[in-house]
Coordinates of N, CA and C in Angstrom, one line a residue:
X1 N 0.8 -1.2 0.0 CA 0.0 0.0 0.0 C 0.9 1.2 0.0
X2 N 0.8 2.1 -1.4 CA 1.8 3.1 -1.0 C 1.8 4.3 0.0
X3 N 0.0 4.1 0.4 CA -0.4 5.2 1.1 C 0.6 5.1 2.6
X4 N 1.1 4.0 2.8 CA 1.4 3.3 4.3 C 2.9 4.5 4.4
X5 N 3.5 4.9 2.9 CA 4.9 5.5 3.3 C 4.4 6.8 3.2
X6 N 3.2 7.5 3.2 CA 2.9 8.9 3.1 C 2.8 8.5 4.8
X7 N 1.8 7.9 5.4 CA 1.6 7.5 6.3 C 2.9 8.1 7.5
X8 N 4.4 7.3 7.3 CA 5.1 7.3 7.9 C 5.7 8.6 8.0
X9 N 5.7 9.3 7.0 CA 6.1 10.6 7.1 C 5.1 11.8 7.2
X10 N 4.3 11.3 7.8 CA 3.1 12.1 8.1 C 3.7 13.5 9.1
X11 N 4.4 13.3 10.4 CA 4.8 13.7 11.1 C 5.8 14.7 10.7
X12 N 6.2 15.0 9.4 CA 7.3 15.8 8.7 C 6.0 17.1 8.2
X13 N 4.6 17.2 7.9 CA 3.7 18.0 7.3 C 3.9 18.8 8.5
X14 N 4.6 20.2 8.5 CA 4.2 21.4 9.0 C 3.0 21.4 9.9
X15 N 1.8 21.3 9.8 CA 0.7 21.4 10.9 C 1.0 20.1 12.0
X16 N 1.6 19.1 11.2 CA 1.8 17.8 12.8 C 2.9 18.5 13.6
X17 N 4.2 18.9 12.7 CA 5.8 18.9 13.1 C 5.0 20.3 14.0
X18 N 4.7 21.0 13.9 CA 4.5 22.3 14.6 C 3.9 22.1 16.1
X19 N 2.8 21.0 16.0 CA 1.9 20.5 16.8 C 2.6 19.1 17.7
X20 N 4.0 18.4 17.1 CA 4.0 17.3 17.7 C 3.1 16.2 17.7
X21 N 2.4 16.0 16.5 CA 1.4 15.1 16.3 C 2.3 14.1 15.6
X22 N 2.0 12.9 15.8 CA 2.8 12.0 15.0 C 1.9 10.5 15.2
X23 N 2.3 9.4 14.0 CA 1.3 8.5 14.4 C 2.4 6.8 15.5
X24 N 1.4 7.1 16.2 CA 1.9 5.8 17.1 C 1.9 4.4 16.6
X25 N 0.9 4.3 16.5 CA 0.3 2.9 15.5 C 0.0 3.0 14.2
X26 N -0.3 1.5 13.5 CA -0.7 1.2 12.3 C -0.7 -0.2 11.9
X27 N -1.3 -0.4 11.6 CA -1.3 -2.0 11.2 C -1.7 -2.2 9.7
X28 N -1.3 -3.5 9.3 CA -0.9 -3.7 7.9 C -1.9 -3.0 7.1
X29 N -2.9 -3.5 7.5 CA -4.1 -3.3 6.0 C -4.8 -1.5 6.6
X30 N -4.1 -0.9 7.5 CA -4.8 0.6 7.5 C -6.1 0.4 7.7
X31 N -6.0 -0.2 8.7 CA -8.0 -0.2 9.0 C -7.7 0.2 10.4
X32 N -6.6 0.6 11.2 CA -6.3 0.8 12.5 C -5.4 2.0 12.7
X33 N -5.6 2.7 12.6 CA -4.2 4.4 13.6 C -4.3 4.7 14.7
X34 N -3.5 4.8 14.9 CA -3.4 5.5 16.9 C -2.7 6.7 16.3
X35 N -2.8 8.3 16.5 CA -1.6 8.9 16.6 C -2.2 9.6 18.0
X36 N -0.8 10.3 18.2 CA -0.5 10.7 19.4 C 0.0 12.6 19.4
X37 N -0.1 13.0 20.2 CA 0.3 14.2 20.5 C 0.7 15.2 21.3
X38 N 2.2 14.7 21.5 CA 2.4 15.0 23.0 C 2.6 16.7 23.4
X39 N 2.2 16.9 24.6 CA 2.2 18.8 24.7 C 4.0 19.2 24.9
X40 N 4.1 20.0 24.3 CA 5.4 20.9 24.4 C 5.0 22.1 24.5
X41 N 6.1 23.0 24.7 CA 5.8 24.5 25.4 C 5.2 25.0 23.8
X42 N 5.6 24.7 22.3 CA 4.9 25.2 21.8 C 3.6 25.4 21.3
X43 N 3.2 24.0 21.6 CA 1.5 23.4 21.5 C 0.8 23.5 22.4
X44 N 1.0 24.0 23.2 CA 0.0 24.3 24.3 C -0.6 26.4 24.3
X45 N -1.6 26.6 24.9 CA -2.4 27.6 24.9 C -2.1 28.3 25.8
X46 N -2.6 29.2 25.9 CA -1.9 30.3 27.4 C -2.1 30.1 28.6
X47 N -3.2 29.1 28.5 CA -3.1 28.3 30.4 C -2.7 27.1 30.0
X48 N -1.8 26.9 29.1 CA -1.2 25.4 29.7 C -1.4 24.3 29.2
X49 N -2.8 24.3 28.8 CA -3.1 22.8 27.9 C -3.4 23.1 26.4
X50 N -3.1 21.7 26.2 CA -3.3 21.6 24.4 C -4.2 22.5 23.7
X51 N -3.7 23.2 23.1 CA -3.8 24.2 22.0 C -5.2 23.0 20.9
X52 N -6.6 23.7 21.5 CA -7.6 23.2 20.4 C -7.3 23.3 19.5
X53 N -6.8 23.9 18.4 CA -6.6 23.7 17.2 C -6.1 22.7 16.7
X54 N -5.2 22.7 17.4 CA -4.2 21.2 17.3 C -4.7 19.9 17.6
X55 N -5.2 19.9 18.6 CA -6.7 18.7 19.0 C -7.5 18.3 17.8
X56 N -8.1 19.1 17.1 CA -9.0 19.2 15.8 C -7.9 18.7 14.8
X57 N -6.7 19.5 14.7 CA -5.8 19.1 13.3 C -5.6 17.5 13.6
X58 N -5.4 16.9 14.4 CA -4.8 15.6 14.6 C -5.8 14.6 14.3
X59 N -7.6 14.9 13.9 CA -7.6 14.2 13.5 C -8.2 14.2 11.8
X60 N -7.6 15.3 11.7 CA -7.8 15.7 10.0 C -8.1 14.8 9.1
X61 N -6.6 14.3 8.5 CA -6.8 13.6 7.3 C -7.2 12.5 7.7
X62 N -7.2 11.5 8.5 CA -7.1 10.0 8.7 C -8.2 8.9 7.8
X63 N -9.4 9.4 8.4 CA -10.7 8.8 7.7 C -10.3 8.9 6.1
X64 N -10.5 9.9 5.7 CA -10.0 10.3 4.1 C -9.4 9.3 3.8
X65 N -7.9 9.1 4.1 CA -7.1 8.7 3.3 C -7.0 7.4 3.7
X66 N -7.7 6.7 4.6 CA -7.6 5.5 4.6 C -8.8 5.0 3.8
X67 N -10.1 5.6 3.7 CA -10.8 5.6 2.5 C -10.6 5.4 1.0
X68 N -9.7 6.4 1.1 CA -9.1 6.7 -0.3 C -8.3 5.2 -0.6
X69 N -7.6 4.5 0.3 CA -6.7 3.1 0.0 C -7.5 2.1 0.1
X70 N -8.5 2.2 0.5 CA -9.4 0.7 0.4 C -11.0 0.8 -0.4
X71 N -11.1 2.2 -1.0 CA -12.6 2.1 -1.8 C -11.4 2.6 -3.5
X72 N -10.5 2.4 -3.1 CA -9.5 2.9 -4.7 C -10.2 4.0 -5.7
X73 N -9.1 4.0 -6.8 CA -9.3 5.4 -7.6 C -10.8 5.5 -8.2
X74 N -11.6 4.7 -8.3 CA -13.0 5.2 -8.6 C -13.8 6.1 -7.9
X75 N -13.5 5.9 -6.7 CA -14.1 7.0 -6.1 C -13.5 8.3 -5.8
X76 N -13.9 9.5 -5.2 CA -13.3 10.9 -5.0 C -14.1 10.9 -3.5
X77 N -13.0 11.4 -2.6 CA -13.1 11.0 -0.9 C -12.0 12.3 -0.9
X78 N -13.0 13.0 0.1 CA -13.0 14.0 0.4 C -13.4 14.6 2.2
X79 N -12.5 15.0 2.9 CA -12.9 15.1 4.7 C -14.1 16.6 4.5
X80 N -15.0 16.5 4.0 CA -15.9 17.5 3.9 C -15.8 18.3 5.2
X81 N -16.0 17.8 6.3 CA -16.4 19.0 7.4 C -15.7 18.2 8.9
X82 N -16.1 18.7 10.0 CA -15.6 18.4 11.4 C -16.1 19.4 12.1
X83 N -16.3 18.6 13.9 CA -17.1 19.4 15.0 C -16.4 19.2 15.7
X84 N -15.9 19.6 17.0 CA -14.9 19.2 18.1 C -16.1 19.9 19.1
X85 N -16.1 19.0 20.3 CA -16.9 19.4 21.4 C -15.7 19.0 22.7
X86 N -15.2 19.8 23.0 CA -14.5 19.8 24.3 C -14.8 19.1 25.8
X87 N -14.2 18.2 26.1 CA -14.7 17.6 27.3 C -14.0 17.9 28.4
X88 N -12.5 18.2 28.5 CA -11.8 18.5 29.5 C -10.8 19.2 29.4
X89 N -9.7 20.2 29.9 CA -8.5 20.5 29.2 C -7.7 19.1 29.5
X90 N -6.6 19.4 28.3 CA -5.4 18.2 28.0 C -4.6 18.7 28.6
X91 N -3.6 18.3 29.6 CA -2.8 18.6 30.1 C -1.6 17.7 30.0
X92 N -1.3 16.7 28.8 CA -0.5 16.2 28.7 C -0.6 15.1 27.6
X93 N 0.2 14.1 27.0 CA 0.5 13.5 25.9 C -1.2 12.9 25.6
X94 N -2.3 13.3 24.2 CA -3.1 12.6 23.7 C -3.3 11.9 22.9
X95 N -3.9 11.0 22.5 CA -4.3 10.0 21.6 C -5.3 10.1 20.9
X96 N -5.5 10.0 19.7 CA -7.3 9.7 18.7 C -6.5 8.6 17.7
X97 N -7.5 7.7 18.0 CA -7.6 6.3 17.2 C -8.9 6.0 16.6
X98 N -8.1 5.7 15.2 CA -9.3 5.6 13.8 C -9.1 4.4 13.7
X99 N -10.7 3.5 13.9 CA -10.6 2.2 13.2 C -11.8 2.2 12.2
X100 N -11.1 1.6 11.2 CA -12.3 1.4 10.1 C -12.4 0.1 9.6
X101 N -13.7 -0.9 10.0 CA -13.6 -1.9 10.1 C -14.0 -2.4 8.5
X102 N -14.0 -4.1 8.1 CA -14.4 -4.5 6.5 C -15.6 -3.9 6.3
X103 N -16.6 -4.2 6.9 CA -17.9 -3.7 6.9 C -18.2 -2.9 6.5
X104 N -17.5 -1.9 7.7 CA -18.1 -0.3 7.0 C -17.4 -0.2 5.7
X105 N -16.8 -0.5 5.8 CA -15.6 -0.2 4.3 C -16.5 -1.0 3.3
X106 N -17.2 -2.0 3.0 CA -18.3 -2.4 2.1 C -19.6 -1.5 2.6
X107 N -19.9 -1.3 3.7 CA -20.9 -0.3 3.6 C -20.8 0.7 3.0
X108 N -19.7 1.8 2.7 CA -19.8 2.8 2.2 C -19.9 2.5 0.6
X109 N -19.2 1.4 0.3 CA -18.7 1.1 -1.5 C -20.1 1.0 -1.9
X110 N -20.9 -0.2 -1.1 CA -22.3 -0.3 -1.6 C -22.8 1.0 -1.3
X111 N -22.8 1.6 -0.9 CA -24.4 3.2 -0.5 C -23.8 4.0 -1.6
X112 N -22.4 4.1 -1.8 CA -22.0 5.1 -2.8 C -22.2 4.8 -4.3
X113 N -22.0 3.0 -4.7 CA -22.4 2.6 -6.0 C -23.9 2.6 -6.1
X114 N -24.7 2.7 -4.9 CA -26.5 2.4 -5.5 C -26.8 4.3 -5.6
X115 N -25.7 5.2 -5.0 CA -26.6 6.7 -4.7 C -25.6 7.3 -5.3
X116 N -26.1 9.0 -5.8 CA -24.9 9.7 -5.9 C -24.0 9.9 -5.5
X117 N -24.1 9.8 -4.0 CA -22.9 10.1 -2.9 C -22.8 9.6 -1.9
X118 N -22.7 9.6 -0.5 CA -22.7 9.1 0.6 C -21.9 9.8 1.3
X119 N -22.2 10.3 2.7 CA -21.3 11.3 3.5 C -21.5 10.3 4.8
X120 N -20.7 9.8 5.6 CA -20.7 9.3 6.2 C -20.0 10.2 7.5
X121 N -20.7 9.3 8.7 CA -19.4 10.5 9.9 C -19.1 9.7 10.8
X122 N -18.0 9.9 11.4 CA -17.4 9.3 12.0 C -16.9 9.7 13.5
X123 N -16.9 9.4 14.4 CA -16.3 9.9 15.3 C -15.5 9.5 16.3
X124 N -14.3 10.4 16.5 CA -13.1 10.3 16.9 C -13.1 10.8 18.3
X125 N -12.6 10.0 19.4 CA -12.0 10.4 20.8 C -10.9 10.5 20.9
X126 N -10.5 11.8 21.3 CA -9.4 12.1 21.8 C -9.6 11.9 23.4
X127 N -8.3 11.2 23.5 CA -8.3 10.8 25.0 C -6.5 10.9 25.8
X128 N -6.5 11.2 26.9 CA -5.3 11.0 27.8 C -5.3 10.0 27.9
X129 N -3.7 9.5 28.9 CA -2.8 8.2 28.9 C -3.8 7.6 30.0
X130 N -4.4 8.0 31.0 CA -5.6 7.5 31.5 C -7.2 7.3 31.1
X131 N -7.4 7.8 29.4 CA -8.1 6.8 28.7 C -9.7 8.1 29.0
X132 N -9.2 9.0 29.9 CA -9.9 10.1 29.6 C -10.3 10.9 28.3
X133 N -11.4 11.3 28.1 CA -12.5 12.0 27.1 C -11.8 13.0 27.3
X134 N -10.9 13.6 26.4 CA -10.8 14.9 26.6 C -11.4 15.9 25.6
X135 N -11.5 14.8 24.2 CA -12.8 15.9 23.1 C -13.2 14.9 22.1
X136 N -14.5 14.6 21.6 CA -14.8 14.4 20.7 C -15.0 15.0 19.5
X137 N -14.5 14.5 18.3 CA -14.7 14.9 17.0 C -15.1 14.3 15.9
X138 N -16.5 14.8 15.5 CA -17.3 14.5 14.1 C -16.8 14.6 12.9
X139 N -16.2 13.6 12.1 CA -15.6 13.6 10.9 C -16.4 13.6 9.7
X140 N -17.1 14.5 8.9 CA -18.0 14.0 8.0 C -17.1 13.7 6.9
X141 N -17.2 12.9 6.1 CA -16.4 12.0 4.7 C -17.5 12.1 3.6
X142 N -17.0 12.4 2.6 CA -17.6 13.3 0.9 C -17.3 12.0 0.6
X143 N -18.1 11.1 -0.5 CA -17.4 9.9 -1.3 C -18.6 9.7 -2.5
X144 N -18.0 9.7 -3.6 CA -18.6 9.7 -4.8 C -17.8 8.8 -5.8
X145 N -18.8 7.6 -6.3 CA -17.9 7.0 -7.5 C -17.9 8.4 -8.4
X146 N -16.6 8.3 -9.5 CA -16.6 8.9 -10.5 C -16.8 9.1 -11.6
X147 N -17.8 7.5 -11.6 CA -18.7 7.8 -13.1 C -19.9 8.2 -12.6
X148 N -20.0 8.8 -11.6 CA -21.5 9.0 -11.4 C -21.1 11.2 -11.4
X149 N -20.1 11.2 -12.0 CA -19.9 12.8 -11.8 C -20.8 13.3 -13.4
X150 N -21.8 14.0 -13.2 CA -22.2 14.9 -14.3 C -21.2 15.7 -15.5
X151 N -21.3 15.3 -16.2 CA -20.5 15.9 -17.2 C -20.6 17.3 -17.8
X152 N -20.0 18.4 -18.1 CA -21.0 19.7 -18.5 C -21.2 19.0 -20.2
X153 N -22.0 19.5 -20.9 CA -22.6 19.4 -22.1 C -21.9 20.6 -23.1

């Protein structure tokens, strides 16, 4: 999977490297990530805990592009939108782990080949090394085969 060596150097993209986001886990077939993000004096906010934005960025691309490696180039998968609802301040190294199981992964291929599209959402916990809720986030996912794209005339 070539997506697995974008994957590894994920943590070199400016928004991670700035934030200290990086991925912990991964397992072969990319149906599993853990990344992590631990607080340094530049990712944190003016009292001290993790800089929300950074919370939100970490869990940006993930759904997308592991979409993108198991529904292949027929479709166009796209992170359309995201909600972050705050549960606690972070005060130290977090986690959000994306699993995307066979199923869903045939759930979306079939709802997107029978309809024009399918936006599915997903949601991601960010949590401390004690397994604490520190925010949830709503991932909505754009996916359209690409013969179903209208042509202009």
């Amino acid at each position: 999977m070539k997506l697995k060596n974008v994957f590894q150097w994920m943590w070199l993209w400016p928004p991670f490297l700035g934030s200290s986001i990086s991925i912990k886990e991964m397992n072969k077939d990319l149906t599993r990530i853990v990344v992590q993000m631990k607080r340094r004096p530049w990712s944190q906010n003016y009292v001290g805990t993790q800089y929300g934005g950074s919370l939100f960025s970490m869990t940006d691309p993930f759904y997308m592009l592991m979409l993108i490696e198991h529904l292949g180039k027929q479709y166009i998968v796209w992170d359309k939108a995201g909600a972050i609802r705050y549960k606690k301040p972070a005060k130290d190294t977090v986690y959000a782990t994306f699993e995307l199981a066979k199923e869903k992964i045939a759930e979306i291929k079939k709802f997107a080949d029978e309809n024009p599209k399918y936006e599915p959402t997903f949601l991601v916990e960010i949590k401390d090394d004690e397994g604490n809720v520190i925010a949830e986030v709503d991932r909505l996912i754009y996916v359209k085969r690409k013969d179903k794209i209208k042509k202009p005339s």
